[in-house]
CSV table of C-alpha atoms and ligand atoms in Angstrom, one decimal:
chain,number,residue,atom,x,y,z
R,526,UNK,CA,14.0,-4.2,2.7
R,527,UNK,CA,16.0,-1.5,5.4
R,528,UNK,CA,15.3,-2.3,9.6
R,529,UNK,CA,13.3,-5.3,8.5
R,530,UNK,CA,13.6,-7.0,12.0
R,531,UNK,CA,12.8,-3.6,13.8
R,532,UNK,CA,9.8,-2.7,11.8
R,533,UNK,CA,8.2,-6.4,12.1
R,534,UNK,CA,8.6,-5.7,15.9
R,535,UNK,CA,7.1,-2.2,15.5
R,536,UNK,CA,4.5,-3.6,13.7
R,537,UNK,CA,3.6,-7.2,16.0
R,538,UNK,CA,3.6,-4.4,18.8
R,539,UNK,CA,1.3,-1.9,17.0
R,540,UNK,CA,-1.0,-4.9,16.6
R,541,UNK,CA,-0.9,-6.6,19.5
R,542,UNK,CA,-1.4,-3.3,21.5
R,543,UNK,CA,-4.5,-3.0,19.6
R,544,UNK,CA,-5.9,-7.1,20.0
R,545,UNK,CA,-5.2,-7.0,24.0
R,546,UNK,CA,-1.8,-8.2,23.9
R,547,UNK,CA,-2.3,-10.9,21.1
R,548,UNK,CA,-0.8,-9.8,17.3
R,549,UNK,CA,-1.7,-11.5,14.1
R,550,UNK,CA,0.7,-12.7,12.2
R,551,UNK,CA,-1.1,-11.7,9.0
R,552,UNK,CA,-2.3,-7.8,9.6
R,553,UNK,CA,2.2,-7.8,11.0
R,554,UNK,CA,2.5,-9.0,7.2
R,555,UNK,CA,0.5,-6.4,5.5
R,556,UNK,CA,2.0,-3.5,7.3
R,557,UNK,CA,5.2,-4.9,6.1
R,558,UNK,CA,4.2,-5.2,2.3
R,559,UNK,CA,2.9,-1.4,2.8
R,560,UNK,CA,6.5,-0.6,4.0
R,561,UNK,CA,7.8,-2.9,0.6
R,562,UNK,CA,8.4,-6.3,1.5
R,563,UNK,CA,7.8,-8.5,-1.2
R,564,UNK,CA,5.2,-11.3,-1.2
R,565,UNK,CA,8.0,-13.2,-2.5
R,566,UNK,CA,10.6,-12.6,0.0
R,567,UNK,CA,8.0,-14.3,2.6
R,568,UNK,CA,9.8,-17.3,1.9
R,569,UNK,CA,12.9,-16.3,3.2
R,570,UNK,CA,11.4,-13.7,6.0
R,571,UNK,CA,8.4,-15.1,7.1
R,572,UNK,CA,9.9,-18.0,10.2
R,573,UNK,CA,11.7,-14.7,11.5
R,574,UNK,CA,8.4,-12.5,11.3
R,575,UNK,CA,6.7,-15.3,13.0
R,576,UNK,CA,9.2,-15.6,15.7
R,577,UNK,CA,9.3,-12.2,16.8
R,578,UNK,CA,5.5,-12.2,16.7
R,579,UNK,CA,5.5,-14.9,18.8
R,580,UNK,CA,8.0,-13.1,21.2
R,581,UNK,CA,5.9,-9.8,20.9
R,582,UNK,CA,3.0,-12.0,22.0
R,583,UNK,CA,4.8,-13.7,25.0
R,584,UNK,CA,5.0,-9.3,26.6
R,585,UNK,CA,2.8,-8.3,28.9
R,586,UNK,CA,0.8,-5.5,27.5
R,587,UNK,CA,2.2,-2.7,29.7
R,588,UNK,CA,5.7,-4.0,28.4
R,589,UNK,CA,4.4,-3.6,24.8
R,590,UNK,CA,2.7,-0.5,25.1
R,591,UNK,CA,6.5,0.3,26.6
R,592,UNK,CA,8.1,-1.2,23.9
R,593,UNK,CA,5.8,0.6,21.5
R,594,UNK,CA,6.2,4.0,22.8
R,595,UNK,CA,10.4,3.4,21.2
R,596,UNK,CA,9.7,1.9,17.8
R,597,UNK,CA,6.5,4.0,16.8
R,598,UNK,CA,8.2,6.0,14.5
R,599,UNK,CA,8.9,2.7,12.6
R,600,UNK,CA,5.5,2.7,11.8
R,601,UNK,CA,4.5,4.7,8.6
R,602,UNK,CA,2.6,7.4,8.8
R,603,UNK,CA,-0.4,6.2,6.6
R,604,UNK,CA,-0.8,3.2,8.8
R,605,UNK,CA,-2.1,5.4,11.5
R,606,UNK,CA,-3.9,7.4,9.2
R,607,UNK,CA,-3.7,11.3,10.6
R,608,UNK,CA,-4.5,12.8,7.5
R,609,UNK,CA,-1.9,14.4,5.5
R,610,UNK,CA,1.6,13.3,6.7
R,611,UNK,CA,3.9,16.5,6.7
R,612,UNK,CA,6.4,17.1,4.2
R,613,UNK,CA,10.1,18.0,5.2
R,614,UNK,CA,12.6,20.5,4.2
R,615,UNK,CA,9.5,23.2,3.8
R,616,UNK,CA,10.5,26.3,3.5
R,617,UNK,CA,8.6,29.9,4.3
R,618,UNK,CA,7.4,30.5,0.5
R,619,UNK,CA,5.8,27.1,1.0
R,620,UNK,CA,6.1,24.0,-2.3
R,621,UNK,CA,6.1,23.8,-5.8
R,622,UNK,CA,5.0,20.7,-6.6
R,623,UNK,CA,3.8,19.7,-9.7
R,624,UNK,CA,1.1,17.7,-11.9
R,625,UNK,CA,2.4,16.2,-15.8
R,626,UNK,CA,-0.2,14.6,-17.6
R,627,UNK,CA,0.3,13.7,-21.1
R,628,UNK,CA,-2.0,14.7,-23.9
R,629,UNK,CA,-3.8,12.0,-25.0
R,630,UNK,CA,-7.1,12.3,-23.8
R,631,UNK,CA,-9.0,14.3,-20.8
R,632,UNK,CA,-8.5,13.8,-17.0
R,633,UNK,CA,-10.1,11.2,-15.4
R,634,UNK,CA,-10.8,10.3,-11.7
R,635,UNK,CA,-7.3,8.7,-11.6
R,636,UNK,CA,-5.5,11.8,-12.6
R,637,UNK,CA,-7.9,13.8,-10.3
R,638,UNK,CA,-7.0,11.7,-7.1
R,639,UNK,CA,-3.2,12.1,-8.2
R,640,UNK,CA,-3.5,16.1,-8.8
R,641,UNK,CA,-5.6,16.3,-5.7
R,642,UNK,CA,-2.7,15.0,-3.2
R,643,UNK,CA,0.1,17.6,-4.8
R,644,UNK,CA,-2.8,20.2,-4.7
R,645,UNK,CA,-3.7,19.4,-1.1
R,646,UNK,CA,-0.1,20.3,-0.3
R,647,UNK,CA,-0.6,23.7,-2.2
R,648,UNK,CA,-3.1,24.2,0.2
R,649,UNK,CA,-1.4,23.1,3.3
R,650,UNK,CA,1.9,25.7,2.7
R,651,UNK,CA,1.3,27.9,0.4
R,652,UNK,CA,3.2,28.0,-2.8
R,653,UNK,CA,2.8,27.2,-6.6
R,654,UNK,CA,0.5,24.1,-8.6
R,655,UNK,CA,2.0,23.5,-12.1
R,656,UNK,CA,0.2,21.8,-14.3
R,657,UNK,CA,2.9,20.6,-17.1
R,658,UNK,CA,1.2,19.2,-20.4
R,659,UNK,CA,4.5,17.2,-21.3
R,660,UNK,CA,3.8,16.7,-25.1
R,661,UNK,CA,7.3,15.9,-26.8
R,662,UNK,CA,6.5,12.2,-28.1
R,663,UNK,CA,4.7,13.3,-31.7
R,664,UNK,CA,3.2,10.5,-31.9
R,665,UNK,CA,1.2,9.8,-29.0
R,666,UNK,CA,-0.8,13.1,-29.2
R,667,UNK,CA,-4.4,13.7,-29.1
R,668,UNK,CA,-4.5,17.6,-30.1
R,669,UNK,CA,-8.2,18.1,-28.2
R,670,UNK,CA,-6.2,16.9,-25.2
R,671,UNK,CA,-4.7,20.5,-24.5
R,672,UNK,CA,-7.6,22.5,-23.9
R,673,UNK,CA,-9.6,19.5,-22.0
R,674,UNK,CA,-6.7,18.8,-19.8
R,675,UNK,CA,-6.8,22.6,-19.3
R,676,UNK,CA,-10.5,23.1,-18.4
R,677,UNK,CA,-10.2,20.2,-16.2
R,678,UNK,CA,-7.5,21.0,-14.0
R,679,UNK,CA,-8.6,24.6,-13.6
R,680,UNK,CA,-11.9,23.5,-12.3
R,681,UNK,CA,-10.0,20.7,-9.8
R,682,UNK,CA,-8.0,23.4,-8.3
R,683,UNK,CA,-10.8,26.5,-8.7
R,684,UNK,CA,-8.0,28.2,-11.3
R,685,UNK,CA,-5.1,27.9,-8.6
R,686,UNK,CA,-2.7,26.5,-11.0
R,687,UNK,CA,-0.3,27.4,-13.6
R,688,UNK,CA,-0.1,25.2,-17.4
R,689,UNK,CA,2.8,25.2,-18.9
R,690,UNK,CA,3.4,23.1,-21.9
R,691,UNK,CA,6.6,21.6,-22.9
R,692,UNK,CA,6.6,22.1,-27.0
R,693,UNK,CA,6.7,25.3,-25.7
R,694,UNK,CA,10.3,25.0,-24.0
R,695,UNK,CA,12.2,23.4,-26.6
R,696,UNK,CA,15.6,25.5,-26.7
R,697,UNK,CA,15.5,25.2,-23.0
R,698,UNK,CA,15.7,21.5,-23.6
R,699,UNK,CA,18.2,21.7,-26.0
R,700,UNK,CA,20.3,23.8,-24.2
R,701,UNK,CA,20.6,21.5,-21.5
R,702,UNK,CA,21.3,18.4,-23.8
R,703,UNK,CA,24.6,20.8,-25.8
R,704,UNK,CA,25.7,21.1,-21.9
R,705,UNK,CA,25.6,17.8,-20.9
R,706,UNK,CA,27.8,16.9,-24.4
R,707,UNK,CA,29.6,19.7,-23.5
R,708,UNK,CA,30.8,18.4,-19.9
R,709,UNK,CA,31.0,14.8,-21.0
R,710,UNK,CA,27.7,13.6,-19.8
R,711,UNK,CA,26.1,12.5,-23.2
R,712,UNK,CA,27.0,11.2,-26.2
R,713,UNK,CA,25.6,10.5,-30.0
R,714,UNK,CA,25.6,7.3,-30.3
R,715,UNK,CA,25.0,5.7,-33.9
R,716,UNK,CA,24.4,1.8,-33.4
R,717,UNK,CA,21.7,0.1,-34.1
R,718,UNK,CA,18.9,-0.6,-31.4
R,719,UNK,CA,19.8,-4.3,-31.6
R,720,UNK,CA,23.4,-3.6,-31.8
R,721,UNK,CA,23.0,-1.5,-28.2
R,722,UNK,CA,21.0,-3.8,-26.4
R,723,UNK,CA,23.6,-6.4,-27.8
R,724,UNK,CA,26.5,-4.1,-26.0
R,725,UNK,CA,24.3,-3.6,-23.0
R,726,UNK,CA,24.0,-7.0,-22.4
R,727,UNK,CA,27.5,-8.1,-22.1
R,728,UNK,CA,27.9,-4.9,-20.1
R,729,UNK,CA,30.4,-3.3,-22.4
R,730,UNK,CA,30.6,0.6,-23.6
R,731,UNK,CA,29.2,1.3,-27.3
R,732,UNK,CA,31.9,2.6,-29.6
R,733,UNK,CA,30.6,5.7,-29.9
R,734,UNK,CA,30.9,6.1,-26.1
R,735,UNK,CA,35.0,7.1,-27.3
R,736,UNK,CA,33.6,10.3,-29.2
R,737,UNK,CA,35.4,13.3,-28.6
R,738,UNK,CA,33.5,16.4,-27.8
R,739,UNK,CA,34.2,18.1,-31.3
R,740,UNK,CA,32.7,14.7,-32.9
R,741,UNK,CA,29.9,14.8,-30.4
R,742,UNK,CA,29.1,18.3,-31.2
R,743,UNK,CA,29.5,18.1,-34.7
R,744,UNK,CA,26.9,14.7,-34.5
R,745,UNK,CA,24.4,16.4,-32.4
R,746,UNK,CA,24.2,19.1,-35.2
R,747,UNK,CA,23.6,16.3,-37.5
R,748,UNK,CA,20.4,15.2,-35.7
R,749,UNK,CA,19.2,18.7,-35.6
R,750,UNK,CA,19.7,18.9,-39.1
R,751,UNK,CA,17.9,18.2,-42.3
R,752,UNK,CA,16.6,19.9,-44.7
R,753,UNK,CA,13.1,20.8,-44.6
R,754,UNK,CA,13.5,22.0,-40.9
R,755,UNK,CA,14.1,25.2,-39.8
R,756,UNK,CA,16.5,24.7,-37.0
R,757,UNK,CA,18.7,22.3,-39.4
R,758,UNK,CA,19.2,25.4,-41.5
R,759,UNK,CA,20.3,27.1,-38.9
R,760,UNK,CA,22.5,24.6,-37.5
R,761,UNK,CA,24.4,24.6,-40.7
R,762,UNK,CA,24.3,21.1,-41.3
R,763,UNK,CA,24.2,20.0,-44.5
R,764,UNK,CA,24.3,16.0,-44.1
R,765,UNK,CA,21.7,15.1,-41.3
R,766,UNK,CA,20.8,11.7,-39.8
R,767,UNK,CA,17.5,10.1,-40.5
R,768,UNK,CA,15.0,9.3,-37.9
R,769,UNK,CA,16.2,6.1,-36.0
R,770,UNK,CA,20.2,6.4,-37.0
R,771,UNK,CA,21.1,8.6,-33.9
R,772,UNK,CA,20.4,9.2,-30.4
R,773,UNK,CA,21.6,10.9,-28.0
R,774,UNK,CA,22.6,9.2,-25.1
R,775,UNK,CA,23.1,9.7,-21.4
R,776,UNK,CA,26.8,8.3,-19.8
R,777,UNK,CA,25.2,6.9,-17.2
R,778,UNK,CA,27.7,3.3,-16.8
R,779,UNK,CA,27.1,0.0,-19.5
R,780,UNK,CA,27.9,-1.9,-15.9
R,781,UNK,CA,25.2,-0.9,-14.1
R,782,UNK,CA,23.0,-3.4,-12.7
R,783,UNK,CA,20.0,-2.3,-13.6
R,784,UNK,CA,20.0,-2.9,-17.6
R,785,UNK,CA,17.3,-0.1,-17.8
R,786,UNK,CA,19.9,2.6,-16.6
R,787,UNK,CA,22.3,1.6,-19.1
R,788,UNK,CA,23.2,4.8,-20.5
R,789,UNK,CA,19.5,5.4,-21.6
R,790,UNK,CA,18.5,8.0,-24.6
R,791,UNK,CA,18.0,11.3,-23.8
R,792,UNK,CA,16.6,12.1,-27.1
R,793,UNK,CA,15.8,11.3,-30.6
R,794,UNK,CA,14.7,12.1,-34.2
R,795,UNK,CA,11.2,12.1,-34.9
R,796,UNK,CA,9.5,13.8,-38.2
R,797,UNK,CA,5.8,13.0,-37.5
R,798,UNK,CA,4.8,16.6,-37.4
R,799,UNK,CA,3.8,17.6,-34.1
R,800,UNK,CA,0.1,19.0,-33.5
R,801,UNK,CA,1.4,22.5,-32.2
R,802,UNK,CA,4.8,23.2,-33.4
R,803,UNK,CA,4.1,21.5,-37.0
R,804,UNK,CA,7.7,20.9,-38.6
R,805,UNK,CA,9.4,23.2,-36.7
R,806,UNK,CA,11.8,20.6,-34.6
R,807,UNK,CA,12.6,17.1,-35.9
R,808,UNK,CA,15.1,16.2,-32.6
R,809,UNK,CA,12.9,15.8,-29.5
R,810,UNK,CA,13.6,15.3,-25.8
R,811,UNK,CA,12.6,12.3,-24.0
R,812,UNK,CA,11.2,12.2,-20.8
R,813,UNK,CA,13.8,11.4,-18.8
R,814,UNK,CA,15.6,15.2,-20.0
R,815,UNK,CA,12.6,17.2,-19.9
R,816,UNK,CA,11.0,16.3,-16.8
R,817,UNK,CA,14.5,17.0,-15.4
R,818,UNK,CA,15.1,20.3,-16.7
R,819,UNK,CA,12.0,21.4,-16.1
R,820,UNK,CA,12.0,20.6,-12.6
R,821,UNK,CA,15.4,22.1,-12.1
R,822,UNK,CA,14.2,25.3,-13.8
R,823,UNK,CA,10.4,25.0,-11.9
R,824,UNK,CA,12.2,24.9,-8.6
R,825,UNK,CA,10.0,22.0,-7.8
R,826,UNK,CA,10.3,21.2,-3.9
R,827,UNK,CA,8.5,17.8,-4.0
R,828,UNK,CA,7.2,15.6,-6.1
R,829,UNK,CA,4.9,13.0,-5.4
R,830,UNK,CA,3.6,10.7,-8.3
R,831,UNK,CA,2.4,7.1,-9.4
R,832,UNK,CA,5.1,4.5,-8.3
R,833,UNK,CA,5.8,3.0,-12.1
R,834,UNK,CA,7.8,5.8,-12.1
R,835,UNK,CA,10.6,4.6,-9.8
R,836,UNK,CA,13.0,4.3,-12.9
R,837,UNK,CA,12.6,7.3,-14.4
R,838,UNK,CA,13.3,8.8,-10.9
R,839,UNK,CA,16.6,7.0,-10.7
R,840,UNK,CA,17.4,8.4,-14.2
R,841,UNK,CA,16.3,11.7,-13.4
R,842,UNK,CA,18.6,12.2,-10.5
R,843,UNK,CA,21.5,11.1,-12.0
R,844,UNK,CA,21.1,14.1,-15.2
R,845,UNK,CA,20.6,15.9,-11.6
R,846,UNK,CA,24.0,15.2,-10.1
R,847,UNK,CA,25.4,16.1,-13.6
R,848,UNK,CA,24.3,19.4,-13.4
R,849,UNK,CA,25.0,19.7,-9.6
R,850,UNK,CA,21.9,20.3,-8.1
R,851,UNK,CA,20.1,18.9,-5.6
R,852,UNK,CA,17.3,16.5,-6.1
R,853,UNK,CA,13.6,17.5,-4.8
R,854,UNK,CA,12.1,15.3,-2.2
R,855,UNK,CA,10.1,12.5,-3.6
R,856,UNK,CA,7.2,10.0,-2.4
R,857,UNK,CA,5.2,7.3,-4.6
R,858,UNK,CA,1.5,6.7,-4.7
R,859,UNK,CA,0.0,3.3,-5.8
R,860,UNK,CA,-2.7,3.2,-8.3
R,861,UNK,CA,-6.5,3.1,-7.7
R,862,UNK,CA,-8.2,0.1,-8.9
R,863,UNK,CA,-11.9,1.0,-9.2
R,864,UNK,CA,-13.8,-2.4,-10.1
R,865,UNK,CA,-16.3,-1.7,-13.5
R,866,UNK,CA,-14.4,1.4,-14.4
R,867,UNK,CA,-11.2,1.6,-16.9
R,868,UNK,CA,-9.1,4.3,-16.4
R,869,UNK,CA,-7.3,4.6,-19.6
R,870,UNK,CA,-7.1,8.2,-21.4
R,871,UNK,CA,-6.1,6.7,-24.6
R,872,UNK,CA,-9.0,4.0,-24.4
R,873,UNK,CA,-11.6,7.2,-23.6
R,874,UNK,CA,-10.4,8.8,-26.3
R,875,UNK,CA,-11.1,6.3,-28.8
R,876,UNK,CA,-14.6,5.5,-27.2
R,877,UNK,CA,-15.5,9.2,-26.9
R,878,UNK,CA,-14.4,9.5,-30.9
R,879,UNK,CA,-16.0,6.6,-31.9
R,880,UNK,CA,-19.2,7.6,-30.6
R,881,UNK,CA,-20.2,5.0,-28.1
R,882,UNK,CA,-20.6,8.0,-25.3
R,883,UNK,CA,-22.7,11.2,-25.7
R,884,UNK,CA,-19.5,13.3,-24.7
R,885,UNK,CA,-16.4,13.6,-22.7
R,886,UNK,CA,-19.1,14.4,-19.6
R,887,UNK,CA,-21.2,11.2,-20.7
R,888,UNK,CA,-22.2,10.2,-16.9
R,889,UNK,CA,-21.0,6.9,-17.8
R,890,UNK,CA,-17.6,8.1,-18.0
R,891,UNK,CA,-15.3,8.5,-15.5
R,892,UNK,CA,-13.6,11.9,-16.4
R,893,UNK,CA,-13.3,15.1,-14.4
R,894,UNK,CA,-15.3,16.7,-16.9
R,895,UNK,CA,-18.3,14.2,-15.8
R,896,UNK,CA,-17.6,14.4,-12.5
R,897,UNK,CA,-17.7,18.0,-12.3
R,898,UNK,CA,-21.3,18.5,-13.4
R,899,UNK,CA,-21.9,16.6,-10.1
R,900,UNK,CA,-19.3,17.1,-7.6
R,901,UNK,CA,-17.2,19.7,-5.9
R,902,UNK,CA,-13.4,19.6,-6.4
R,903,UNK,CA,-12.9,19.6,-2.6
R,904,UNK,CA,-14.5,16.3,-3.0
R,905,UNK,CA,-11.6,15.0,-4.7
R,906,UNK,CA,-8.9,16.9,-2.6
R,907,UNK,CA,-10.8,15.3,0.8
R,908,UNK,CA,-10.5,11.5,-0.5
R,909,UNK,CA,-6.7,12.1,-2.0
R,910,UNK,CA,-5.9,13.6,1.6
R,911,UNK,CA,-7.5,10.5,3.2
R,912,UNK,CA,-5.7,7.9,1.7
R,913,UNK,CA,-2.5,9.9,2.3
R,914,UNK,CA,1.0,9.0,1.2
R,915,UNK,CA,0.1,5.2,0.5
R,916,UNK,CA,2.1,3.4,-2.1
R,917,UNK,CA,-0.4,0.2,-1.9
R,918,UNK,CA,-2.5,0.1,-5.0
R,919,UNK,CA,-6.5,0.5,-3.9
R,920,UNK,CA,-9.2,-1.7,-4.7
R,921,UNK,CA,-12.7,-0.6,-4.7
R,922,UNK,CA,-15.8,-1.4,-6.5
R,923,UNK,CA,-17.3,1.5,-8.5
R,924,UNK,CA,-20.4,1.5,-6.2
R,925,UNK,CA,-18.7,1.5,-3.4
R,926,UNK,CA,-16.2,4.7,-5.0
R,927,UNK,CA,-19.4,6.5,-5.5
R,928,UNK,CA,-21.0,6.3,-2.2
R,929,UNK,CA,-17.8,7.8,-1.0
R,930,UNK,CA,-17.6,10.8,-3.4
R,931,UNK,CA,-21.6,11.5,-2.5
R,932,UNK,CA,-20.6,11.4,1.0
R,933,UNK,CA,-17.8,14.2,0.8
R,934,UNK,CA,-20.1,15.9,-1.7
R,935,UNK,CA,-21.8,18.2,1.0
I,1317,ZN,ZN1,26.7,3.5,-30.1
């Protein structure tokens, strides 16, 4: 953790300002998890928190408000709780931000929160909502998804919002993969999943990594190609790969030390036909590529999502830097925990289809298109804008999430 030393003082003083003079050791200690210190690194950290609390402590409390006047800025926004925290680098058109569910079920109250905080910026600035439906893994697609998840998010943002759907977008995504291949960024690689991981382990470059761009090309054409699919014929291929014999691969560096960023797949074969485009592809983006082409193409000026994303963020700005462009500004949101309820798309789904609700607006569910037979959207846009930019997960019990939707519901 950055400033750690400065921030625990910022914080002791913050408290100790507010319990005449006197901070407690352990509301110093949760600011600082907000702000990402580790439970575990207390071992290490925690004599030198209490020191300075204890210094912080020894102030008069005209000295600390003093003190406090030239460190405030140290303390995050959402700790102060002003509402919305402004974003940076706005410009006069206002944002794009963006929403990317994936189809396998209809929204729920988790998804709503999320949307809400993009949208409440949409509101602030001015600008454009895009809903993305991002739909390339084949096999993790329920097909009712696409019209729920556009119903839903229509109504959260009364119709301010655009849908786009990446099955749709395909040769933009494969236009971007031959460029990368073309300016040495990805490779074909051939090995075995357990023969990779084996290389990625002892750090060393896959021998396929060697390819020359003609061999590259002439591989990629091989995943595109196989018989029964359109774009194989096209491609001219006549031997193809089968599924799980080639990926394409990103060069990011075999050294790096995160073994999740080891040159990670950009895309694959997959032949489960897809629910909206049937048999017409059979090579598939992951991801990683999509979400960064898209947002390159979009325009998008900030993006704010769920913090298990951090790594595909780091992935995503490096295909970024390949193509020279300037990653958007980013911020992380922890999750809600609401006690009784499970917020699982996939796990609604199956309920919903095995019968054990009346519907997808059963009032025992949690989805938007329960909630809206009950509540405004503005509901939802009012609590998202009251938590704020907050990257702590929130606990609540449902009763207690209920009483505060009825009391924004005026
Ligand atoms: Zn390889």
């Amino acid at each position: 953790m950055k400033n750690l030393k400065i921030k625990a003082r910022a914080y002791a003083l913050k408290n100790a300002i507010a319990h005449e003079g006197k901070a407690v050791q352990g509301a110093v200690v949760s600011g600082l998890f907000a702000e990402g210190l580790k439970p575990a690194e207390m071992k290490k950290y925690g004599k030198e928190i209490s020191e300075i609390v204890k210094k912080i402590n020894s102030l008069s409390l005209e000295k600390q408000k003093e003190e406090f006047e030239k460190l405030k800025e140290n303390v995050h926004e959402r700790e102060v709780r002003e509402g919305l925290p402004e974003l940076p680098n706005v410009s006069k058109k206002g944002v794009v931000m963006r929403f990317a569910p994936s189809p396998s079920g209809a929204l729920h109250v988790g998804h709503a929160l999320t949307a809400s905080l993009n949208f409440d910026y949409i509101n602030k600035y001015g600008g454009k909502f895009i809903c993305r439906i991002e739909d390339t893994n084949p096999d993790n697609i329920y097909p009712k998804a696409y019209d729920l998840i556009k119903e839903d998010i229509k109504w959260l943002t009364k119709g301010k919002v655009e849908v786009v759907i990446q099955s749709d977008r395909m040769n933009l995504y494969y236009k971007y993969a031959e460029k990368l291949i073309k300016q040495g960024y990805s490779y074909v690689c051939t090995c075995s999943g357990d023969k990779f991981r084996e290389f990625s382990k002892q750090k060393k470059n896959c021998p396929c990594r060697k390819k020359n761009l003609k061999e590259n090309q002439a591989d990629w054409k091989r995943m595109l190609g196989q018989s029964a699919y359109p774009k194989a014929r096209s491609s001219g291929a006549k031997k193809g790969f089968n599924p799980g014999e080639a990926v394409l691969r990103f060069k990011s560096s075999m050294k790096h030390k995160n073994p999740a960023m080891r040159d990670f797949p950009l895309a694959r074969i997959n032949e489960t036909p897809h629910p909206r485009q049937k048999k017409k592809y059979r090579v598939w983006p992951l991801m990683n590529l999509c979400v960064s082409v898209d947002d390159i193409e979009m325009k998008m000026t900030h993006i704010i999502r769920a913090k298990e994303h951090r790594d595909n963020s780091q992935r995503q700005k490096m295909i970024f830097k390949a193509f020279g462009k300037k990653y958007p500004w980013e911020a992380y949101l922890g999750r809600w925990h609401i006690q009784g309820m499970r917020l699982s798309a996939s796990q609604i789904t199956k309920d919903v289809e095995a019968g054990k609700y009346s519907g997808w607006d059963d009032p025992k569910l949690p989805t938007i298109q329960a909630l809206m037979k009950k509540y405004k959207p503005e509901v939802f846009w009012e609590i998202a804008e009251q938590r704020g930019l907050s990257e702590v997960d929130k606990v609540i019990n449902k009763d207690d999430f209920f009483a505060l939707l009825d009391k924004f519901n005026k």
